[in-house]
GROMACS .gro file of C-alpha atoms in nm:
model
  335
    1ASN     CA    1  15.523   4.037   6.601
    2LEU     CA    2  15.496   4.151   6.961
    3LYS     CA    3  15.224   4.410   6.891
    4ASP     CA    4  14.994   4.159   6.719
    5ALA     CA    5  15.054   3.904   6.993
    6LEU     CA    6  14.953   4.151   7.261
    7GLU     CA    7  14.639   4.255   7.071
    8ASN     CA    8  14.536   3.892   7.030
    9LYS     CA    9  14.599   3.831   7.400
   10VAL     CA   10  14.373   4.121   7.492
   11GLN     CA   11  14.092   3.982   7.274
   12ASP     CA   12  14.113   3.647   7.450
   13VAL     CA   13  14.068   3.797   7.796
   14VAL     CA   14  13.725   3.717   7.941
   15GLU     CA   15  13.540   4.036   8.031
   16THR     CA   16  13.302   4.061   8.325
   17ASP     CA   17  13.019   4.311   8.359
   18ASP     CA   18  12.833   4.295   8.690
   19ASP     CA   19  12.851   3.915   8.713
   20ILE     CA   20  12.773   3.859   8.342
   21VAL     CA   21  13.057   3.683   8.165
   22TYR     CA   22  13.138   3.756   7.800
   23ASN     CA   23  13.427   3.677   7.568
   24ASN     CA   24  13.534   3.720   7.209
   25GLU     CA   25  13.293   3.441   7.104
   26GLN     CA   26  13.015   3.699   7.129
   27GLU     CA   27  13.094   3.788   6.769
   28ASN     CA   28  12.956   3.449   6.662
   29ILE     CA   29  12.630   3.481   6.854
   30ALA     CA   30  12.320   3.569   6.653
   31ARG     CA   31  12.187   3.911   6.742
   32VAL     CA   32  11.859   3.918   6.932
   33GLY     CA   33  11.577   4.084   6.736
   34GLY     CA   34  11.262   4.270   6.827
   35GLY     CA   35  11.409   4.609   6.910
   36GLU     CA   36  11.151   4.888   6.899
   37ASN     CA   37  11.061   5.232   7.029
   38ILE     CA   38  10.756   5.231   7.258
   39LEU     CA   39  10.600   5.532   7.428
   40PHE     CA   40  10.374   5.439   7.720
   41TYR     CA   41  10.121   5.707   7.802
   42GLY     CA   42   9.828   5.751   8.037
   43VAL     CA   43   9.696   5.945   8.335
   44PRO     CA   44   9.927   6.017   8.631
   45GLY     CA   45   9.979   5.703   8.837
   46CYS     CA   46   9.822   5.452   8.597
   47GLY     CA   47  10.125   5.220   8.611
   48LYS     CA   48  10.345   5.308   8.313
   49SER     CA   49  10.676   5.245   8.488
   50TYR     CA   50  10.531   4.937   8.654
   51THR     CA   51  10.440   4.798   8.312
   52ILE     CA   52  10.797   4.842   8.192
   53LYS     CA   53  10.931   4.681   8.508
   54THR     CA   54  10.706   4.376   8.493
   55LEU     CA   55  10.678   4.314   8.118
   56TYR     CA   56  11.015   4.424   7.985
   57CYS     CA   57  11.311   4.457   8.218
   58ASP     CA   58  11.389   4.487   8.588
   59ASP     CA   59  11.758   4.401   8.571
   60GLU     CA   60  11.992   4.700   8.599
   61ARG     CA   61  12.263   4.511   8.409
   62TYR     CA   62  12.059   4.527   8.090
   63MET     CA   63  11.917   4.877   8.112
   64GLU     CA   64  11.989   5.248   8.145
   65ARG     CA   65  11.725   5.472   8.301
   66VAL     CA   66  11.709   5.847   8.256
   67VAL     CA   67  11.453   6.113   8.345
   68PHE     CA   68  11.405   6.405   8.108
   69HIS     CA   69  11.356   6.751   8.258
   70PRO     CA   70  11.365   7.110   8.126
   71ASP     CA   71  11.739   7.152   8.183
   72TYR     CA   72  11.845   6.812   8.050
   73THR     CA   73  12.071   6.843   7.744
   74ASN     CA   74  12.191   6.648   7.443
   75SER     CA   75  12.545   6.632   7.583
   76GLU     CA   76  12.420   6.475   7.906
   77PHE     CA   77  12.217   6.221   7.711
   78ILE     CA   78  12.480   6.129   7.450
   79GLY     CA   79  12.804   6.215   7.629
   80GLN     CA   80  13.045   6.504   7.660
   81ILE     CA   81  13.409   6.604   7.682
   82LEU     CA   82  13.504   6.646   8.048
   83PRO     CA   83  13.838   6.727   8.213
   84THR     CA   84  13.991   6.438   8.409
   85ASN     CA   85  14.280   6.458   8.655
   86VAL     CA   86  14.485   6.139   8.680
   87ASP     CA   87  14.797   6.167   8.896
   88GLY     CA   88  14.823   6.537   8.822
   89HIS     CA   89  14.781   6.496   8.447
   90ILE     CA   90  14.479   6.669   8.296
   91SER     CA   91  14.309   6.503   8.001
   92TYR     CA   92  13.984   6.565   7.819
   93PRO     CA   93  13.822   6.232   7.737
   94PHE     CA   94  13.475   6.174   7.598
   95VAL     CA   95  13.253   6.062   7.889
   96PRO     CA   96  12.958   5.862   7.750
   97GLY     CA   97  12.604   5.940   7.859
   98PRO     CA   98  12.327   5.684   7.915
   99PHE     CA   99  12.245   5.658   7.544
  100THR     CA  100  12.601   5.575   7.443
  101ARG     CA  101  12.659   5.342   7.738
  102ILE     CA  102  12.359   5.120   7.662
  103LEU     CA  103  12.424   5.135   7.285
  104LYS     CA  104  12.779   5.014   7.344
  105LYS     CA  105  12.657   4.717   7.550
  106ALA     CA  106  12.390   4.624   7.296
  107ILE     CA  107  12.634   4.631   7.005
  108LYS     CA  108  12.906   4.445   7.192
  109TYR     CA  109  12.684   4.168   7.329
  110PRO     CA  110  12.430   4.067   7.060
  111GLY     CA  111  12.291   3.772   7.256
  112ASN     CA  112  12.114   3.991   7.514
  113SER     CA  113  11.824   4.235   7.494
  114TYR     CA  114  11.895   4.584   7.627
  115TYR     CA  115  11.666   4.873   7.718
  116LEU     CA  116  11.702   5.250   7.736
  117ILE     CA  117  11.420   5.372   7.960
  118ILE     CA  118  11.325   5.739   7.940
  119GLU     CA  119  11.091   5.855   8.215
  120GLU     CA  120  10.881   6.168   8.161
  121ILE     CA  121  10.998   6.211   7.802
  122ASN     CA  122  10.783   6.519   7.746
  123ARG     CA  123  10.917   6.705   8.050
  124GLY     CA  124  11.230   6.784   7.851
  125ASN     CA  125  11.275   6.913   7.498
  126ALA     CA  126  11.296   6.562   7.351
  127PRO     CA  127  11.388   6.652   6.988
  128ALA     CA  128  11.669   6.876   7.112
  129ILE     CA  129  11.791   6.616   7.361
  130PHE     CA  130  11.801   6.346   7.092
  131GLY     CA  131  11.960   6.579   6.836
  132GLU     CA  132  12.102   6.388   6.537
  133VAL     CA  133  12.025   6.057   6.714
  134PHE     CA  134  11.663   6.131   6.622
  135GLN     CA  135  11.741   5.985   6.279
  136LEU     CA  136  11.812   5.645   6.434
  137LEU     CA  137  11.454   5.606   6.554
  138ASP     CA  138  11.347   5.495   6.206
  139ARG     CA  139  11.377   5.116   6.226
  140LYS     CA  140  11.354   4.827   5.984
  141ASN     CA  141  11.354   4.472   6.122
  142GLY     CA  142  11.446   4.615   6.461
  143GLN     CA  143  11.758   4.797   6.341
  144SER     CA  144  11.796   5.164   6.247
  145GLU     CA  145  11.716   5.203   5.879
  146TYR     CA  146  11.957   5.495   5.844
  147GLY     CA  147  12.295   5.541   6.009
  148ILE     CA  148  12.446   5.866   6.137
  149SER     CA  149  12.799   5.997   6.171
  150ASN     CA  150  12.907   6.082   6.523
  151SER     CA  151  13.280   6.060   6.584
  152ASP     CA  152  13.254   6.057   6.964
  153ILE     CA  153  13.003   5.772   6.978
  154ALA     CA  154  13.179   5.575   6.702
  155ASN     CA  155  13.517   5.607   6.870
  156GLU     CA  156  13.374   5.505   7.207
  157ILE     CA  157  13.203   5.196   7.067
  158TYR     CA  158  13.420   5.086   6.775
  159GLY     CA  159  13.747   5.274   6.820
  160ASP     CA  160  13.680   5.409   6.470
  161LYS     CA  161  13.558   5.769   6.442
  162ASN     CA  162  13.438   5.719   6.086
  163LYS     CA  163  13.209   5.421   6.143
  164LYS     CA  164  12.834   5.481   6.101
  165ILE     CA  165  12.613   5.444   6.407
  166LYS     CA  166  12.285   5.249   6.410
  167LEU     CA  167  12.054   5.116   6.677
  168PRO     CA  168  12.091   4.736   6.683
  169SER     CA  169  11.789   4.507   6.691
  170ASN     CA  170  11.861   4.400   7.051
  171LEU     CA  171  11.819   4.753   7.188
  172SER     CA  172  11.473   4.892   7.266
  173LEU     CA  173  11.384   5.245   7.370
  174LEU     CA  174  11.098   5.263   7.622
  175ALA     CA  175  10.956   5.599   7.728
  176THR     CA  176  10.677   5.716   7.959
  177MET     CA  177  10.456   6.022   7.934
  178ASN     CA  178  10.179   6.160   8.152
  179THR     CA  179   9.900   6.275   7.925
  180ALA     CA  180   9.817   6.542   8.184
  181ASP     CA  181  10.158   6.701   8.121
  182GLN     CA  182  10.151   6.725   7.741
  183ASN     CA  183  10.168   7.103   7.762
  184VAL     CA  184  10.510   7.096   7.932
  185PHE     CA  185  10.700   7.022   7.610
  186THR     CA  186  10.492   6.931   7.308
  187LEU     CA  187  10.605   6.621   7.119
  188ASP     CA  188  10.558   6.697   6.750
  189THR     CA  189  10.414   6.448   6.503
  190ALA     CA  190  10.750   6.377   6.338
  191PHE     CA  191  10.888   6.265   6.672
  192LYS     CA  192  10.584   6.069   6.794
  193ARG     CA  193  10.531   5.876   6.471
  194ARG     CA  194  10.866   5.704   6.523
  195TRP     CA  195  10.735   5.546   6.841
  196ARG     CA  196  10.472   5.279   6.894
  197MET     CA  197  10.220   5.450   7.119
  198LYS     CA  198  10.078   5.231   7.393
  199ASN     CA  199   9.807   5.353   7.626
  200ILE     CA  200   9.817   5.215   7.980
  201THR     CA  201   9.462   5.167   8.104
  202ASN     CA  202   9.379   5.310   8.445
  203ASP     CA  203   9.280   4.973   8.593
  204PHE     CA  204   9.205   4.963   8.965
  205SER     CA  205   9.170   4.585   8.955
  206LYS     CA  206   9.548   4.569   8.919
  207CYS     CA  207   9.603   4.783   9.229
  208ASP     CA  208   9.655   4.554   9.527
  209PHE     CA  209   9.548   4.822   9.777
  210ALA     CA  210   9.245   4.954   9.587
  211SER     CA  211   9.007   4.816   9.851
  212LYS     CA  212   9.199   4.968  10.141
  213CYS     CA  213   9.006   5.244  10.315
  214ILE     CA  214   9.132   5.595  10.372
  215HIS     CA  215   9.233   5.629  10.737
  216ASN     CA  216   8.941   5.607  10.979
  217THR     CA  217   8.675   5.613  10.709
  218ASN     CA  218   8.477   5.346  10.531
  219VAL     CA  219   8.558   5.483  10.187
  220SER     CA  220   8.811   5.280   9.990
  221TRP     CA  221   9.076   5.424   9.763
  222ARG     CA  222   8.897   5.274   9.462
  223SER     CA  223   8.564   5.430   9.563
  224PHE     CA  224   8.720   5.771   9.626
  225ALA     CA  225   8.921   5.781   9.304
  226THR     CA  226   8.638   5.645   9.088
  227THR     CA  227   8.395   5.909   9.217
  228ILE     CA  228   8.648   6.188   9.170
  229ASN     CA  229   8.737   6.068   8.820
  230GLU     CA  230   8.370   6.073   8.720
  231SER     CA  231   8.356   6.436   8.833
  232ILE     CA  232   8.669   6.514   8.632
  233ILE     CA  233   8.509   6.370   8.319
  234ASP     CA  234   8.197   6.578   8.386
  235VAL     CA  235   8.394   6.903   8.356
  236VAL     CA  236   8.559   6.806   8.024
  237SER     CA  237   8.324   7.025   7.825
  238SER     CA  238   8.436   7.335   8.013
  239ASN     CA  239   8.801   7.240   8.047
  240ILE     CA  240   8.935   7.064   7.737
  241GLY     CA  241   9.163   6.775   7.816
  242SER     CA  242   9.066   6.753   8.183
  243GLU     CA  243   9.004   6.379   8.146
  244ASP     CA  244   9.382   6.342   8.136
  245THR     CA  245   9.401   6.466   8.496
  246ARG     CA  246   9.215   6.167   8.639
  247LEU     CA  247   9.363   5.992   8.943
  248GLY     CA  248   9.562   5.686   8.846
  249ALA     CA  249   9.527   5.363   9.041
  250PHE     CA  250   9.885   5.402   9.165
  251PHE     CA  251   9.872   5.779   9.213
  252ILE     CA  252   9.938   5.716   9.582
  253SER     CA  253  10.094   5.432   9.777
  254ALA     CA  254   9.919   5.208  10.027
  255GLU     CA  255  10.103   5.389  10.308
  256ASP     CA  256   9.952   5.724  10.202
  257LEU     CA  257   9.612   5.591  10.306
  258ASP     CA  258   9.725   5.544  10.665
  259ASP     CA  259   9.724   5.913  10.750
  260ARG     CA  260   9.453   6.165  10.667
  261LYS     CA  261   9.687   6.464  10.643
  262THR     CA  262   9.933   6.278  10.421
  263PHE     CA  263   9.648   6.173  10.195
  264ALA     CA  264   9.506   6.526  10.181
  265GLU     CA  265   9.842   6.688  10.110
  266LYS     CA  266   9.900   6.458   9.817
  267VAL     CA  267   9.557   6.395   9.666
  268LEU     CA  268   9.355   6.702   9.762
  269MET     CA  269   9.646   6.928   9.675
  270TYR     CA  270   9.655   6.773   9.326
  271LEU     CA  271   9.279   6.816   9.284
  272TRP     CA  272   9.291   7.176   9.406
  273SER     CA  273   9.597   7.289   9.211
  274ASP     CA  274   9.570   7.080   8.894
  275ALA     CA  275   9.264   6.871   8.817
  276PHE     CA  276   9.005   7.130   8.929
  277LYS     CA  277   9.221   7.440   8.916
  278TYR     CA  278   8.958   7.631   8.716
  279ASP     CA  279   8.650   7.445   8.844
  280ARG     CA  280   8.699   7.418   9.220
  281GLU     CA  281   8.340   7.514   9.294
  282LYS     CA  282   8.225   7.197   9.115
  283ILE     CA  283   8.387   6.969   9.369
  284PHE     CA  284   8.483   7.161   9.684
  285SER     CA  285   8.254   7.334   9.933
  286SER     CA  286   8.253   7.711   9.903
  287ASN     CA  287   8.352   7.726  10.271
  288TYR     CA  288   8.714   7.660  10.174
  289LYS     CA  289   8.901   7.947  10.012
  290THR     CA  290   9.259   7.822  10.033
  291LEU     CA  291   9.440   7.491  10.002
  292GLU     CA  292   9.551   7.521  10.364
  293GLU     CA  293   9.192   7.551  10.480
  294LEU     CA  294   9.095   7.255  10.263
  295ILE     CA  295   9.359   7.025  10.408
  296ILE     CA  296   9.274   7.121  10.766
  297GLY     CA  297   8.906   7.081  10.681
  298PHE     CA  298   8.956   6.727  10.550
  299VAL     CA  299   9.152   6.625  10.858
  300GLU     CA  300   8.882   6.761  11.088
  301ASN     CA  301   8.560   6.718  10.887
  302GLY     CA  302   8.641   6.457  10.626
  303TYR     CA  303   8.427   6.442  10.315
  304ASN     CA  304   8.224   6.748  10.412
  305VAL     CA  305   8.492   6.950  10.231
  306PHE     CA  306   8.327   6.836   9.908
  307VAL     CA  307   8.001   6.963   9.760
  308ASN     CA  308   7.689   6.783   9.883
  309SER     CA  309   7.619   6.638   9.540
  310LEU     CA  310   7.938   6.433   9.558
  311SER     CA  311   7.889   6.096   9.726
  312PHE     CA  312   8.122   5.804   9.781
  313GLU     CA  313   8.034   5.437   9.793
  314ARG     CA  314   8.109   5.304  10.141
  315THR     CA  315   8.211   4.966  10.277
  316ASN     CA  316   8.035   4.795  10.566
  317GLU     CA  317   8.354   4.775  10.769
  318SER     CA  318   8.341   4.937  11.112
  319ILE     CA  319   8.570   5.227  11.196
  320ASN     CA  320   8.678   5.401  11.513
  321SER     CA  321   8.380   5.623  11.593
  322SER     CA  322   8.589   5.858  11.807
  323GLU     CA  323   8.799   5.950  11.504
  324GLN     CA  324   8.543   5.890  11.232
  325ILE     CA  325   8.549   6.124  10.937
  326VAL     CA  326   8.200   6.237  10.841
  327VAL     CA  327   8.080   6.081  10.517
  328THR     CA  328   7.784   6.231  10.334
  329ASN     CA  329   7.531   6.027  10.143
  330LYS     CA  330   7.362   6.124   9.820
  331GLU     CA  331   7.112   6.344  10.002
  332GLY     CA  332   7.393   6.532  10.172
  333THR     CA  333   7.306   6.423  10.527
  334ASP     CA  334   7.557   6.281  10.768
  335ALA     CA  335   7.608   5.908  10.741
   0.00000   0.00000   0.00000
């Protein structure tokens, strides 16, 4: 009949999705395996997002990226009913969120690997944001071991409100978390155990600008950060968990090293307000009582803003003596 003929015609139409061509033969393609949940964690700026970009996916056609924050909700993540005005007619369709959009792609096109990337997963209330979808994180052979009922998602993906939802084996969930921010929203054990935890080492050898010197000094970014990180570790006993506030190799960009004030406002502000918030006297000279004074002091006096016991390894490269920042040696004298 005419209805069946039209439906068959629709199925034969080749669909395009950002230059990727698919058709109804996708149903006969074996589904890609290996889907998993991985939570990358480490100190701020250690390269978590960079790891995802280089080792997993950097193609927007195969991924959805979302950033969790305190006001982010389950309806934004999954999808929600929103009013739509089309030619004066108001309707209330289900508008899929990033989770449903990438799930739909992964289920529809089994021959490709897809990724849902969640940045800063612990800066939002993750269990509440996931809601019932939390159950899908239990996987067996890459696929959700248990299905859930969600009429909105099922109707969006299958056109059948009663069909069970599962994560397919060609969809991976990749999340990042700064260990220094674990107190923002605590991830409970039940949630974390459903993820493969992967620590990203703070490796300066992977930073292509690690040897670049801070503007008009002969102290490299690697030397500065390594010395500061050693001081952070030294205060662990008096400030539990302070090792998580170490400076990551990619905490700043190469361009941040080209201007003293820019560097101070980013790095020294972090050290003053976060890393050494309760132990400022262990790293900064007592001459500086406010962050404003500290930043001005670094611009004008360089490393003399730090305590005399703190010394930085210096390169042998020459610098402009008229603008040279004073660098102290281990004895505290000008170098």
